[in-house]
Structures are given as structure tokens and as C-alpha cells.
Amino acid sequence: MKKLAVINDLSGVGRSSLSIQLPVVSTLSVTACPVPTAILSSHTAFKEVAKVDFKDHLSGFFDAWNKNGFSFDGILIGYLGDTEEHPLIEDFIREQKKRNPELTVILDPVMADNGSLYRHMTQKHIEAMLSLAKYADLLTPNLTEAALLADFDYEGMKETLKDCKLDAAKGMVFNSLLSALHHITPGAVIVTGIEEENEAGEKMLLNVLSETDGDLRFIRNPRTGNGRPGTGDLFSAIISAKLLKGTDHEKACRSAADFVGLAIKHSEELNVPVIEGVQFEDLLRHLLDSD
Ligand code: PXL
């Protein structure tokens, strides 16, 4: 069975990060090996949050894993609360790459959404993420994170995209953003969860996949509800497990987008409060349909 190291925070309430990624990876028959980067009472959108930093324990974790001779097929990286964690993860990737040259590194640069950095995130996090991106085989930023990493103006880009009626025009905007991102990572890039409207006025979510050879794919799904915490974590976990099982980027992206859409719709129908993320637990069997 393939083995995925999942480096992310453990948040007790709100269905984000490790809490949502571990069950999804297991359902897809990939062994998930968690490394907590921080332990929080809940994700940071809640008003009161108790946070325990785990950075001082990361090198001990990685050392023990390396000394035991553990080797992984993939490493998925998400929320990193402290910029001292990024170089430790880079060392771990270098060591693991020696053991398994086929290692797949998926970096979800969790830092920001809707034009703003998350609480506790700073310019230093952006710089540390730029360094870590050099090791990624796949980078999955949302539009805000992509703009921050490429030093593009998010609001300006969002406005321009809104005015682009044709995919050819959108392609020009994304080509310039993605060519900047391909300078910071050797991997493929998926810019995730871009909100748009189609010609019929229906709300859509667009994921833009750019392969390392520059091949650009627009992957669209109906928007089934408002954005919710943890959907990026869900998306990156499904893609990671699928990639380890040999699925290509485009198919993995479609499966992940379909499942996230389903989970948002289900949560809306059940009136799950947005802050509690997506109710995915009773949908896990749908992941097997696309397996
Ligand atoms: O799902 C993104 C995420 C992950 N981890 C923590 C967060 C958030 C978003 O708010 O606060 C701790």
C-alpha cells in the first residue's frame, strides 16, 4: 500500500487540515502518516482559539522516522504555523528523495483566502513558502495564495478575470500568473476554487491546471454553495492519494473537485454552519465510485 506523510495542523473543531485529510486518504486506500505542525482547539476562523506550536518537535519526528528507515511515496504539506518549520520540511524532503527518487511532493501553500492572509500569517510565511515550493511536484494555491506567491495584485486580477468573457482571454491572464508560478516551482500547478459565472449566469468553480510543459486545462464544476473552511484540505488530500495510485493530474483534479462540490451541497442542504466546514463523513463512499 502506498504511504503518504501528511504534514498539517491538527484542529479539534471545524473539519480542517488533518481532521479531514486522514479519513479521506484512508478511504482511498493509501496509508496516511500524520505530522502535526501545530495543535489547535479549532481552525482559526473561530473567535477563541488555543494554539500549541509543534515546531520544536518536528525535527525530532523527522529524525526518528529517518533513523527507523521509513520511506514514503508521497509527502503532502498544508498549514505551517511557524516559518521555522519550512526548512525542517525541506531537509526531510531531501532525505526522503534520496530513499525514493519517485517521491511525490504536494504543497498546498495554506496562507490566505479571499484576498487576505489568515490570522497569524505574515510576509515571512510567504517567503518561507517560496523556498519550500522549490521542492514541489504539485502546487495547489487558491487565487489569493497564487497572487501572493507570484507577487501579483489579487484584486486587479480578480476584476480582470471577471471582465474576460472568453476562455482565450482568461487563458492570457492565467498564462502570465502561471508562468510566474512555474519560476518558483519545478512542479505542476493547480490554481484552485476560482469563482465565476458561465454564459447562462450559473455560478461555477474553476480550477486551472498547468502542467510542467505549460499545457493549460480549465476544469469547471457547478458552484454548489459558499466556500467553507477545510475544502482546500479536502481537495489536496484527494488529489494526493489519487496521484500516488497512478491517476493523472487532470483526473485527480476532477475527482477532488467533484467530491468537494458534493460535500458543499450536502452541507448546505443540511444547514451545517459554514464555520463547521463540510459534512463529509457520510459521503466517503462516493470517493470509491471515482476510484
Ligand atoms: O483549511 C485551512 C486552514 C488550515 N488550518 C488552520 C486554519 C485554516 C483556515 O482557516 O485556520 C489552522
PDB file of N, CA and C in Angstrom, residues 3 5 7 61-75 89-105:
ATOM      1  N   LYS A   3       2.242   4.985   0.789  1.00  0.00           N
ATOM      2  CA  LYS A   3       2.321   5.668   2.083  1.00  0.00           C
ATOM      3  C   LYS A   3       2.511   7.166   1.864  1.00  0.00           C
ATOM      4  N   ALA A   5       3.023  10.830   3.809  1.00  0.00           N
ATOM      5  CA  ALA A   5       3.227  11.644   5.019  1.00  0.00           C
ATOM      6  C   ALA A   5       2.369  12.891   4.861  1.00  0.00           C
ATOM      7  N   ILE A   7       1.617  16.420   6.387  1.00  0.00           N
ATOM      8  CA  ILE A   7       2.163  17.440   7.295  1.00  0.00           C
ATOM      9  C   ILE A   7       1.169  18.595   7.333  1.00  0.00           C
ATOM     10  N   PHE A  61      10.618  14.371  15.225  1.00  0.00           N
ATOM     11  CA  PHE A  61       9.746  13.465  14.463  1.00  0.00           C
ATOM     12  C   PHE A  61      10.467  12.953  13.216  1.00  0.00           C
ATOM     13  N   PHE A  62      10.976  13.910  12.431  1.00  0.00           N
ATOM     14  CA  PHE A  62      11.601  13.531  11.153  1.00  0.00           C
ATOM     15  C   PHE A  62      12.851  12.682  11.385  1.00  0.00           C
ATOM     16  N   ASP A  63      13.642  13.056  12.417  1.00  0.00           N
ATOM     17  CA  ASP A  63      14.852  12.283  12.751  1.00  0.00           C
ATOM     18  C   ASP A  63      14.502  10.842  13.060  1.00  0.00           C
ATOM     19  N   ALA A  64      13.471  10.683  13.900  1.00  0.00           N
ATOM     20  CA  ALA A  64      13.070   9.329  14.309  1.00  0.00           C
ATOM     21  C   ALA A  64      12.599   8.541  13.085  1.00  0.00           C
ATOM     22  N   TRP A  65      11.834   9.173  12.237  1.00  0.00           N
ATOM     23  CA  TRP A  65      11.346   8.494  11.025  1.00  0.00           C
ATOM     24  C   TRP A  65      12.523   8.093  10.146  1.00  0.00           C
ATOM     25  N   ASN A  66      13.449   9.028   9.952  1.00  0.00           N
ATOM     26  CA  ASN A  66      14.595   8.733   9.078  1.00  0.00           C
ATOM     27  C   ASN A  66      15.458   7.616   9.682  1.00  0.00           C
ATOM     28  N   LYS A  67      15.678   7.690  11.018  1.00  0.00           N
ATOM     29  CA  LYS A  67      16.527   6.675  11.661  1.00  0.00           C
ATOM     30  C   LYS A  67      15.876   5.296  11.613  1.00  0.00           C
ATOM     31  N   ASN A  68      14.572   5.248  11.644  1.00  0.00           N
ATOM     32  CA  ASN A  68      13.871   3.958  11.528  1.00  0.00           C
ATOM     33  C   ASN A  68      13.873   3.427  10.096  1.00  0.00           C
ATOM     34  N   GLY A  69      14.387   4.241   9.196  1.00  0.00           N
ATOM     35  CA  GLY A  69      14.441   3.806   7.792  1.00  0.00           C
ATOM     36  C   GLY A  69      13.121   3.948   7.064  1.00  0.00           C
ATOM     37  N   PHE A  70      12.187   4.734   7.601  1.00  0.00           N
ATOM     38  CA  PHE A  70      10.885   4.882   6.933  1.00  0.00           C
ATOM     39  C   PHE A  70      11.065   5.612   5.607  1.00  0.00           C
ATOM     40  N   SER A  71      10.311   5.141   4.640  1.00  0.00           N
ATOM     41  CA  SER A  71      10.360   5.783   3.323  1.00  0.00           C
ATOM     42  C   SER A  71       8.920   5.990   2.858  1.00  0.00           C
ATOM     43  N   PHE A  72       8.674   7.071   2.144  1.00  0.00           N
ATOM     44  CA  PHE A  72       7.312   7.437   1.749  1.00  0.00           C
ATOM     45  C   PHE A  72       7.185   7.534   0.238  1.00  0.00           C
ATOM     46  N   ASP A  73       5.945   7.329  -0.245  1.00  0.00           N
ATOM     47  CA  ASP A  73       5.680   7.507  -1.677  1.00  0.00           C
ATOM     48  C   ASP A  73       5.307   8.956  -1.967  1.00  0.00           C
ATOM     49  N   GLY A  74       4.776   9.606  -0.948  1.00  0.00           N
ATOM     50  CA  GLY A  74       4.373  10.998  -1.146  1.00  0.00           C
ATOM     51  C   GLY A  74       4.450  11.779   0.145  1.00  0.00           C
ATOM     52  N   ILE A  75       4.566  13.095  -0.007  1.00  0.00           N
ATOM     53  CA  ILE A  75       4.503  13.994   1.149  1.00  0.00           C
ATOM     54  C   ILE A  75       3.514  15.097   0.779  1.00  0.00           C
ATOM     55  N   ILE A  89      11.175  20.892   6.921  1.00  0.00           N
ATOM     56  CA  ILE A  89      10.462  20.058   5.947  1.00  0.00           C
ATOM     57  C   ILE A  89      11.315  19.904   4.677  1.00  0.00           C
ATOM     58  N   GLU A  90      12.026  20.957   4.304  1.00  0.00           N
ATOM     59  CA  GLU A  90      12.915  20.853   3.131  1.00  0.00           C
ATOM     60  C   GLU A  90      13.977  19.772   3.378  1.00  0.00           C
ATOM     61  N   ASP A  91      14.565  19.752   4.591  1.00  0.00           N
ATOM     62  CA  ASP A  91      15.573  18.718   4.920  1.00  0.00           C
ATOM     63  C   ASP A  91      14.953  17.324   4.820  1.00  0.00           C
ATOM     64  N   PHE A  92      13.731  17.205   5.350  1.00  0.00           N
ATOM     65  CA  PHE A  92      13.055  15.908   5.336  1.00  0.00           C
ATOM     66  C   PHE A  92      12.801  15.459   3.892  1.00  0.00           C
ATOM     67  N   ILE A  93      12.376  16.379   3.048  1.00  0.00           N
ATOM     68  CA  ILE A  93      12.114  16.023   1.644  1.00  0.00           C
ATOM     69  C   ILE A  93      13.421  15.566   0.979  1.00  0.00           C
ATOM     70  N   ARG A  94      14.507  16.316   1.220  1.00  0.00           N
ATOM     71  CA  ARG A  94      15.792  15.945   0.580  1.00  0.00           C
ATOM     72  C   ARG A  94      16.200  14.531   0.991  1.00  0.00           C
ATOM     73  N   GLU A  95      16.050  14.221   2.280  1.00  0.00           N
ATOM     74  CA  GLU A  95      16.428  12.897   2.784  1.00  0.00           C
ATOM     75  C   GLU A  95      15.517  11.814   2.169  1.00  0.00           C
ATOM     76  N   GLN A  96      14.232  12.095   2.117  1.00  0.00           N
ATOM     77  CA  GLN A  96      13.285  11.115   1.583  1.00  0.00           C
ATOM     78  C   GLN A  96      13.466  10.908   0.080  1.00  0.00           C
ATOM     79  N   LYS A  97      13.870  11.940  -0.597  1.00  0.00           N
ATOM     80  CA  LYS A  97      14.110  11.850  -2.047  1.00  0.00           C
ATOM     81  C   LYS A  97      15.277  10.913  -2.347  1.00  0.00           C
ATOM     82  N   LYS A  98      16.269  10.922  -1.417  1.00  0.00           N
ATOM     83  CA  LYS A  98      17.414  10.006  -1.590  1.00  0.00           C
ATOM     84  C   LYS A  98      16.931   8.551  -1.486  1.00  0.00           C
ATOM     85  N   ARG A  99      15.992   8.334  -0.558  1.00  0.00           N
ATOM     86  CA  ARG A  99      15.489   6.963  -0.358  1.00  0.00           C
ATOM     87  C   ARG A  99      14.545   6.536  -1.466  1.00  0.00           C
ATOM     88  N   ASN A 100      13.764   7.492  -1.957  1.00  0.00           N
ATOM     89  CA  ASN A 100      12.791   7.183  -3.007  1.00  0.00           C
ATOM     90  C   ASN A 100      12.782   8.303  -4.048  1.00  0.00           C
ATOM     91  N   PRO A 101      13.557   8.136  -5.126  1.00  0.00           N
ATOM     92  CA  PRO A 101      13.616   9.181  -6.145  1.00  0.00           C
ATOM     93  C   PRO A 101      12.256   9.457  -6.799  1.00  0.00           C
ATOM     94  N   GLU A 102      11.314   8.494  -6.646  1.00  0.00           N
ATOM     95  CA  GLU A 102       9.967   8.675  -7.231  1.00  0.00           C
ATOM     96  C   GLU A 102       9.020   9.444  -6.305  1.00  0.00           C
ATOM     97  N   LEU A 103       9.537   9.872  -5.156  1.00  0.00           N
ATOM     98  CA  LEU A 103       8.720  10.583  -4.167  1.00  0.00           C
ATOM     99  C   LEU A 103       7.923  11.730  -4.815  1.00  0.00           C
ATOM    100  N   THR A 104       6.626  11.824  -4.473  1.00  0.00           N
ATOM    101  CA  THR A 104       5.786  12.915  -4.996  1.00  0.00           C
ATOM    102  C   THR A 104       5.489  13.898  -3.866  1.00  0.00           C
ATOM    103  N   VAL A 105       5.837  15.153  -4.074  1.00  0.00           N
ATOM    104  CA  VAL A 105       5.611  16.175  -3.049  1.00  0.00           C
ATOM    105  C   VAL A 105       4.482  17.100  -3.493  1.00  0.00           C
TER     106      VAL A 105
END
